[in-house]
PDB file of C-alpha atoms and ligand atoms in Angstrom:
ATOM      1  CA  MET A1347      -4.709  -9.678 -11.612  1.00 62.00           C
ATOM      2  CA  HIS A1348      -5.381  -7.076  -9.700  1.00 70.00           C
ATOM      3  CA  ASN A1349      -5.058  -3.402 -11.958  1.00 80.00           C
ATOM      4  CA  LEU A1350      -2.409  -0.898 -10.947  1.00 90.00           C
ATOM      5  CA  HIS A1351      -3.137  -0.227  -6.904  1.00 94.00           C
ATOM      6  CA  PRO A1352      -3.789   4.316  -7.614  1.00 95.00           C
ATOM      7  CA  ASP A1353      -1.375   5.044  -5.364  1.00 95.00           C
ATOM      8  CA  VAL A1354       1.627   2.285  -6.031  1.00 96.00           C
ATOM      9  CA  GLU A1355       3.973   4.411  -7.733  1.00 96.00           C
ATOM     10  CA  ARG A1356       6.045   2.580  -9.471  1.00 96.00           C
ATOM     11  CA  ILE A1357       6.470  -1.763  -9.202  1.00 97.00           C
ATOM     12  CA  LEU A1358      10.038  -3.635  -7.331  1.00 97.00           C
ATOM     13  CA  ILE A1359       9.043  -6.744  -8.281  1.00 98.00           C
ATOM     14  CA  THR A1360       6.404  -8.578 -10.276  1.00 97.00           C
ATOM     15  CA  GLU A1361       4.222 -11.544  -9.564  1.00 98.00           C
ATOM     16  CA  ALA A1362       5.385 -13.334 -11.571  1.00 98.00           C
ATOM     17  CA  GLN A1363       9.332 -12.679 -10.311  1.00 98.00           C
ATOM     18  CA  LEU A1364       7.985 -13.419  -6.533  1.00 98.00           C
ATOM     19  CA  ALA A1365       6.823 -16.661  -6.987  1.00 98.00           C
ATOM     20  CA  GLU A1366      10.266 -18.405  -9.076  1.00 98.00           C
ATOM     21  CA  ARG A1367      11.842 -17.107  -6.476  1.00 98.00           C
ATOM     22  CA  VAL A1368       9.747 -18.435  -3.326  1.00 98.00           C
ATOM     23  CA  ARG A1369       9.458 -21.694  -6.020  1.00 98.00           C
ATOM     24  CA  GLU A1370      13.885 -21.766  -5.591  1.00 98.00           C
ATOM     25  CA  MET A1371      14.045 -20.578  -2.451  1.00 98.00           C
ATOM     26  CA  GLY A1372      11.334 -24.189  -1.495  1.00 98.00           C
ATOM     27  CA  LYS A1373      13.323 -25.279  -3.611  1.00 98.00           C
ATOM     28  CA  GLU A1374      17.205 -24.780  -2.138  1.00 98.00           C
ATOM     29  CA  ILE A1375      15.163 -25.275   1.072  1.00 98.00           C
ATOM     30  CA  THR A1376      13.897 -29.310   0.431  1.00 98.00           C
ATOM     31  CA  ARG A1377      17.586 -30.199  -0.607  1.00 98.00           C
ATOM     32  CA  ASP A1378      18.945 -28.702   2.270  1.00 98.00           C
ATOM     33  CA  TYR A1379      16.184 -30.331   5.142  1.00 98.00           C
ATOM     34  CA  GLU A1380      16.549 -33.465   2.955  1.00 98.00           C
ATOM     35  CA  GLY A1381      14.506 -36.620   5.809  1.00 97.00           C
ATOM     36  CA  GLU A1382      14.492 -34.008   7.658  1.00 98.00           C
ATOM     37  CA  GLN A1383      10.618 -31.906   9.245  1.00 97.00           C
ATOM     38  CA  ILE A1384      10.168 -28.409   9.548  1.00 98.00           C
ATOM     39  CA  VAL A1385       8.726 -26.425  11.773  1.00 98.00           C
ATOM     40  CA  MET A1386       8.230 -22.417   9.973  1.00 98.00           C
ATOM     41  CA  ILE A1387       7.726 -19.595  12.309  1.00 98.00           C
ATOM     42  CA  SER A1388       5.910 -16.767  11.167  1.00 96.00           C
ATOM     43  CA  VAL A1389       5.591 -13.048  12.315  1.00 92.00           C
ATOM     44  CA  LEU A1390       2.578 -11.570  12.048  1.00 92.00           C
ATOM     45  CA  ARG A1391       1.386 -10.603  10.185  1.00 91.00           C
ATOM     46  CA  GLY A1392       3.320  -9.648   6.723  1.00 93.00           C
ATOM     47  CA  ALA A1393       5.187 -12.577   6.653  1.00 96.00           C
ATOM     48  CA  ALA A1394       1.784 -15.076   6.516  1.00 96.00           C
ATOM     49  CA  ILE A1395       1.462 -14.233   2.575  1.00 98.00           C
ATOM     50  CA  PHE A1396       5.770 -14.879   2.147  1.00 98.00           C
ATOM     51  CA  MET A1397       4.821 -18.186   4.248  1.00 98.00           C
ATOM     52  CA  ALA A1398       1.691 -19.728   2.596  1.00 98.00           C
ATOM     53  CA  ASP A1399       3.044 -19.442  -0.868  1.00 98.00           C
ATOM     54  CA  LEU A1400       7.080 -21.072   0.756  1.00 98.00           C
ATOM     55  CA  VAL A1401       5.850 -24.278   2.148  1.00 98.00           C
ATOM     56  CA  ARG A1402       3.333 -25.250  -0.498  1.00 98.00           C
ATOM     57  CA  GLU A1403       7.135 -24.865  -2.970  1.00 98.00           C
ATOM     58  CA  ILE A1404       8.967 -27.372  -0.657  1.00 98.00           C
ATOM     59  CA  ASP A1405       8.757 -31.371  -0.824  1.00 98.00           C
ATOM     60  CA  LEU A1406       9.280 -32.318   3.086  1.00 98.00           C
ATOM     61  CA  ASN A1407       7.170 -32.404   5.642  1.00 98.00           C
ATOM     62  CA  VAL A1408       6.667 -28.831   7.406  1.00 98.00           C
ATOM     63  CA  GLU A1409       3.971 -27.501  10.394  1.00 98.00           C
ATOM     64  CA  MET A1410       3.537 -23.688  10.452  1.00 98.00           C
ATOM     65  CA  ASP A1411       3.081 -21.535  13.475  1.00 98.00           C
ATOM     66  CA  TYR A1412       3.327 -17.637  14.458  1.00 97.00           C
ATOM     67  CA  MET A1413       4.219 -15.792  16.777  1.00 95.00           C
ATOM     68  CA  ALA A1414       2.661 -12.226  17.506  1.00 93.00           C
ATOM     69  CA  ILE A1415       5.129  -9.006  18.840  1.00 87.00           C
ATOM     70  CA  SER A1416       4.547  -5.306  18.899  1.00 80.00           C
ATOM     71  CA  SER A1417       7.614  -3.529  19.448  1.00 70.00           C
ATOM     72  CA  TYR A1418       7.954  -1.182  22.042  1.00 62.00           C
ATOM     73  CA  GLY A1419       8.607   2.877  21.702  1.00 54.00           C
ATOM     74  CA  GLY A1420       7.558   5.641  18.955  1.00 49.00           C
ATOM     75  CA  GLY A1421       8.729   6.272  15.891  1.00 51.00           C
ATOM     76  CA  THR A1422       9.276   3.817  12.419  1.00 52.00           C
ATOM     77  CA  ARG A1423      12.139   2.042  13.364  1.00 58.00           C
ATOM     78  CA  SER A1424      11.542  -1.062  15.811  1.00 60.00           C
ATOM     79  CA  SER A1425      12.726  -0.681  19.202  1.00 62.00           C
ATOM     80  CA  GLY A1426      14.263  -4.116  19.635  1.00 64.00           C
ATOM     81  CA  VAL A1427      12.785  -4.925  23.560  1.00 71.00           C
ATOM     82  CA  VAL A1428       9.139  -6.430  22.119  1.00 77.00           C
ATOM     83  CA  ARG A1429       6.959  -8.013  23.719  1.00 83.00           C
ATOM     84  CA  ILE A1430       5.273 -11.073  23.040  1.00 87.00           C
ATOM     85  CA  LEU A1431       1.218 -10.790  21.887  1.00 92.00           C
ATOM     86  CA  LYS A1432       0.610 -14.501  21.074  1.00 94.00           C
ATOM     87  CA  ASP A1433       2.769 -16.801  21.694  1.00 95.00           C
ATOM     88  CA  ILE A1434       4.008 -20.614  18.944  1.00 97.00           C
ATOM     89  CA  ASP A1435       2.623 -23.524  19.973  1.00 95.00           C
ATOM     90  CA  SER A1436       4.657 -25.939  19.165  1.00 95.00           C
ATOM     91  CA  ASP A1437       7.086 -27.438  21.525  1.00 96.00           C
ATOM     92  CA  ILE A1438       9.940 -27.122  18.972  1.00 98.00           C
ATOM     93  CA  LYS A1439      12.929 -28.418  21.382  1.00 98.00           C
ATOM     94  CA  ASP A1440      15.374 -30.977  19.053  1.00 98.00           C
ATOM     95  CA  ARG A1441      13.367 -29.668  16.518  1.00 98.00           C
ATOM     96  CA  HIS A1442      14.450 -28.096  12.856  1.00 98.00           C
ATOM     97  CA  VAL A1443      13.543 -24.265  12.967  1.00 98.00           C
ATOM     98  CA  ILE A1444      13.234 -21.731   9.673  1.00 98.00           C
ATOM     99  CA  ILE A1445      11.364 -18.813  10.728  1.00 97.00           C
ATOM    100  CA  ALA A1446      10.042 -17.085   7.382  1.00 97.00           C
ATOM    101  CA  GLU A1447       9.984 -13.542   7.732  1.00 96.00           C
ATOM    102  CA  ASP A1448       8.506 -10.878   5.391  1.00 95.00           C
ATOM    103  CA  ILE A1449      11.572  -7.975   4.987  1.00 94.00           C
ATOM    104  CA  LEU A1450      14.445  -7.068   7.237  1.00 92.00           C
ATOM    105  CA  ASP A1451      15.640  -4.410   7.870  1.00 89.00           C
ATOM    106  CA  SER A1452      16.792  -3.261  11.016  1.00 86.00           C
ATOM    107  CA  GLY A1453      16.580  -6.642  11.953  1.00 87.00           C
ATOM    108  CA  LEU A1454      16.294  -6.402  15.755  1.00 84.00           C
ATOM    109  CA  THR A1455      12.848  -7.948  15.519  1.00 84.00           C
ATOM    110  CA  LEU A1456      14.048 -10.520  14.488  1.00 89.00           C
ATOM    111  CA  LYS A1457      16.656 -10.702  16.690  1.00 89.00           C
ATOM    112  CA  TYR A1458      15.240 -11.070  19.792  1.00 87.00           C
ATOM    113  CA  THR A1459      13.150 -13.902  18.285  1.00 90.00           C
ATOM    114  CA  MET A1460      15.634 -15.768  17.394  1.00 93.00           C
ATOM    115  CA  ASN A1461      17.246 -15.874  20.665  1.00 92.00           C
ATOM    116  CA  LEU A1462      13.660 -15.835  22.234  1.00 92.00           C
ATOM    117  CA  LEU A1463      13.573 -19.065  20.304  1.00 96.00           C
ATOM    118  CA  ALA A1464      17.483 -19.884  19.884  1.00 96.00           C
ATOM    119  CA  SER A1465      17.201 -20.431  23.915  1.00 96.00           C
ATOM    120  CA  ARG A1466      14.311 -22.821  24.180  1.00 97.00           C
ATOM    121  CA  ASN A1467      17.019 -25.325  22.152  1.00 98.00           C
ATOM    122  CA  PRO A1468      15.804 -26.043  19.165  1.00 98.00           C
ATOM    123  CA  LYS A1469      18.192 -28.980  17.382  1.00 98.00           C
ATOM    124  CA  SER A1470      18.254 -25.960  14.338  1.00 98.00           C
ATOM    125  CA  ILE A1471      16.885 -22.669  14.042  1.00 98.00           C
ATOM    126  CA  GLU A1472      17.487 -20.604  10.657  1.00 98.00           C
ATOM    127  CA  VAL A1473      15.882 -17.518   9.052  1.00 97.00           C
ATOM    128  CA  ALA A1474      14.955 -17.129   5.376  1.00 98.00           C
ATOM    129  CA  THR A1475      13.187 -13.438   4.448  1.00 97.00           C
ATOM    130  CA  LEU A1476      11.710 -12.003   1.018  1.00 98.00           C
ATOM    131  CA  LEU A1477      13.052  -8.944   0.659  1.00 97.00           C
ATOM    132  CA  HIS A1478      16.234  -7.225   2.655  1.00 95.00           C
ATOM    133  CA  LYS A1479      16.865  -3.605   2.893  1.00 93.00           C
ATOM    134  CA  GLN A1480      20.062  -2.106   2.014  1.00 91.00           C
ATOM    135  CA  THR A1481      20.468   0.194   4.660  1.00 85.00           C
ATOM    136  CA  PRO A1482      23.579   2.495   5.563  1.00 81.00           C
ATOM    137  CA  THR A1483      24.077   0.095   8.834  1.00 78.00           C
ATOM    138  CA  PRO A1484      23.355  -3.318   7.624  1.00 71.00           C
ATOM    139  CA  ALA A1485      21.083  -5.773   9.932  1.00 72.00           C
ATOM    140  CA  HIS A1486      23.434  -8.404  12.022  1.00 80.00           C
ATOM    141  CA  VAL A1487      21.134 -11.110  11.426  1.00 86.00           C
ATOM    142  CA  ASP A1488      22.666 -14.713   9.047  1.00 88.00           C
ATOM    143  CA  CYS A1489      19.705 -14.843   6.501  1.00 93.00           C
ATOM    144  CA  LYS A1490      20.784 -18.626   5.767  1.00 97.00           C
ATOM    145  CA  TYR A1491      17.857 -18.134   1.882  1.00 98.00           C
ATOM    146  CA  THR A1492      17.366 -14.016   1.371  1.00 97.00           C
ATOM    147  CA  GLY A1493      15.205 -13.726  -1.318  1.00 98.00           C
ATOM    148  CA  PHE A1494      15.092 -10.178  -2.522  1.00 98.00           C
ATOM    149  CA  MET A1495      17.633  -7.128  -1.550  1.00 96.00           C
ATOM    150  CA  VAL A1496      15.874  -4.055  -1.953  1.00 96.00           C
ATOM    151  CA  PRO A1497      16.485  -0.672  -2.175  1.00 94.00           C
ATOM    152  CA  ASP A1498      15.886   1.845   1.859  1.00 93.00           C
ATOM    153  CA  GLU A1499      13.165   2.460   0.565  1.00 92.00           C
ATOM    154  CA  PHE A1500       9.177   2.242   2.360  1.00 92.00           C
ATOM    155  CA  ILE A1501       6.980  -0.131  -0.252  1.00 95.00           C
ATOM    156  CA  VAL A1502       4.384  -2.375   0.927  1.00 96.00           C
ATOM    157  CA  GLY A1503       2.393  -5.759  -1.127  1.00 98.00           C
ATOM    158  CA  TYR A1504       2.150  -9.226  -0.990  1.00 98.00           C
ATOM    159  CA  GLY A1505       2.130  -8.760   3.089  1.00 97.00           C
ATOM    160  CA  LEU A1506       3.677  -6.129   3.587  1.00 96.00           C
ATOM    161  CA  ASP A1507       1.912  -3.365   4.924  1.00 94.00           C
ATOM    162  CA  TYR A1508       1.286   0.903   5.680  1.00 94.00           C
ATOM    163  CA  ALA A1509      -0.821   1.521   7.576  1.00 92.00           C
ATOM    164  CA  GLU A1510      -2.441  -2.258   7.863  1.00 93.00           C
ATOM    165  CA  ARG A1511      -2.954  -0.967   3.637  1.00 95.00           C
ATOM    166  CA  TYR A1512      -1.616  -2.859   0.968  1.00 96.00           C
ATOM    167  CA  ARG A1513      -1.184  -6.616   1.595  1.00 97.00           C
ATOM    168  CA  ASN A1514      -3.347  -7.752  -0.124  1.00 97.00           C
ATOM    169  CA  LEU A1515      -1.192  -6.147  -3.170  1.00 97.00           C
ATOM    170  CA  PRO A1516       0.701  -9.424  -5.115  1.00 97.00           C
ATOM    171  CA  TYR A1517       3.265  -7.256  -6.255  1.00 98.00           C
ATOM    172  CA  ILE A1518       5.277  -4.641  -4.729  1.00 98.00           C
ATOM    173  CA  GLY A1519       5.744  -1.224  -5.294  1.00 97.00           C
ATOM    174  CA  THR A1520       6.969   2.136  -3.744  1.00 96.00           C
ATOM    175  CA  LEU A1521       4.349   4.230  -2.468  1.00 94.00           C
ATOM    176  CA  LYS A1522       3.277   7.214  -4.015  1.00 93.00           C
ATOM    177  CA  GLU A1523       4.473  10.354  -1.470  1.00 88.00           C
ATOM    178  CA  SER A1524       1.260  12.298  -1.819  1.00 90.00           C
ATOM    179  CA  VAL A1525      -0.551   8.881  -0.224  1.00 90.00           C
ATOM    180  CA  TYR A1526       1.994   9.141   3.399  1.00 80.00           C
ATOM    181  CA  LYS A1527       0.651  13.631   3.512  1.00 78.00           C
ATOM    182  CA  HIS A1528      -2.719  14.494   5.063  1.00 62.00           C
ATOM    183  CA  GLU A1529      -4.930  15.421   2.695  1.00 52.00           C
TER     184      GLU A1529
HETATM  185  P1  LIG B 815      12.814  -4.492  12.242  1.00 77.85           P
HETATM  186  O1  LIG B 815      13.191  -4.848  13.218  1.00 77.85           O
HETATM  187  O2  LIG B 815      13.765  -2.997  11.720  1.00 77.85           O
HETATM  188  O3  LIG B 815      14.171  -5.626  10.867  1.00 77.85           O
HETATM  189  O4  LIG B 815      11.776  -3.954  11.388  1.00 77.85           O
HETATM  190  C1  LIG B 815      11.592  -5.559  10.161  1.00 77.85           C
HETATM  191  C2  LIG B 815       9.738  -5.103  10.361  1.00 77.85           C
HETATM  192  O5  LIG B 815       9.356  -3.798  10.206  1.00 77.85           O
HETATM  193  C3  LIG B 815       9.803  -6.236   8.884  1.00 77.85           C
HETATM  194  O6  LIG B 815       8.920  -7.400   9.432  1.00 77.85           O
HETATM  195  C4  LIG B 815       8.402  -5.109   8.417  1.00 77.85           C
HETATM  196  O7  LIG B 815       6.733  -5.605   9.882  1.00 77.85           O
HETATM  197  C5  LIG B 815       8.451  -3.742   9.028  1.00 77.85           C
HETATM  198  N1  LIG B 815       8.991  -3.575   7.294  1.00 77.85           N
HETATM  199  C6  LIG B 815      10.084  -2.501   7.799  1.00 77.85           C
HETATM  200  N2  LIG B 815      10.712  -1.654   6.145  1.00 77.85           N
HETATM  201  C7  LIG B 815       9.269  -1.819   5.713  1.00 77.85           C
HETATM  202  C8  LIG B 815       8.574  -1.573   3.878  1.00 77.85           C
HETATM  203  O8  LIG B 815       8.920  -0.754   3.576  1.00 77.85           O
HETATM  204  N3  LIG B 815       7.552  -0.854   4.178  1.00 77.85           N
HETATM  205  C9  LIG B 815       6.479  -2.112   4.972  1.00 77.85           C
HETATM  206  N4  LIG B 815       6.790  -2.083   6.600  1.00 77.85           N
HETATM  207  C10 LIG B 815       7.544  -2.011   6.601  1.00 77.85           C
HETATM  208 MG1  LIG B 816       6.780  -8.232  10.582  1.00 77.85          MG
END
């Protein structure tokens, strides 16, 4: 059990809440894909922790694969124009694909990834996102499975980072303002 990280302002979702919701999502997927096999794909790096927990709650044959992409353009918001740094190794033609995502914000990255994978003619393609941010302009991406709605704040933990830190926190929380300021 971790102590509360000194940079964390507030815990939004506890370790126990995450575990319970991920278990429910796994059960739902197990029910929906009964008798089928799945290829689950996560976009590195944030979603890797969620996917690792989710697959262990799915009682079916599940293959795991990974993609790494980089967004073009500066700023804190993604542009939606992405470059593939690492492609998946699996052939997904005629397979059931589920993309595991950590958080859906603008949805631009996910939209691009979905279109790319859909062009390879999978049998089906769906999204399981752990978090969905309640932004003023909601993402137009159909997510079959959503873990939690979260406020439009910057959050870290359970795979989510700030400057590559805090991914290993077992809970999801907000950061203290002092962390963003230059000391
Ligand atoms: P989108 O293309 O705007 O939906 O970007 C989604 C990606 O941005 C996620 O996969 C995360 O890597 C990152 N992201 C969005 N919001 C947060 C946040 O609050 N904390 C950490 N990373 C975030
Ligand atoms: Mg990500």
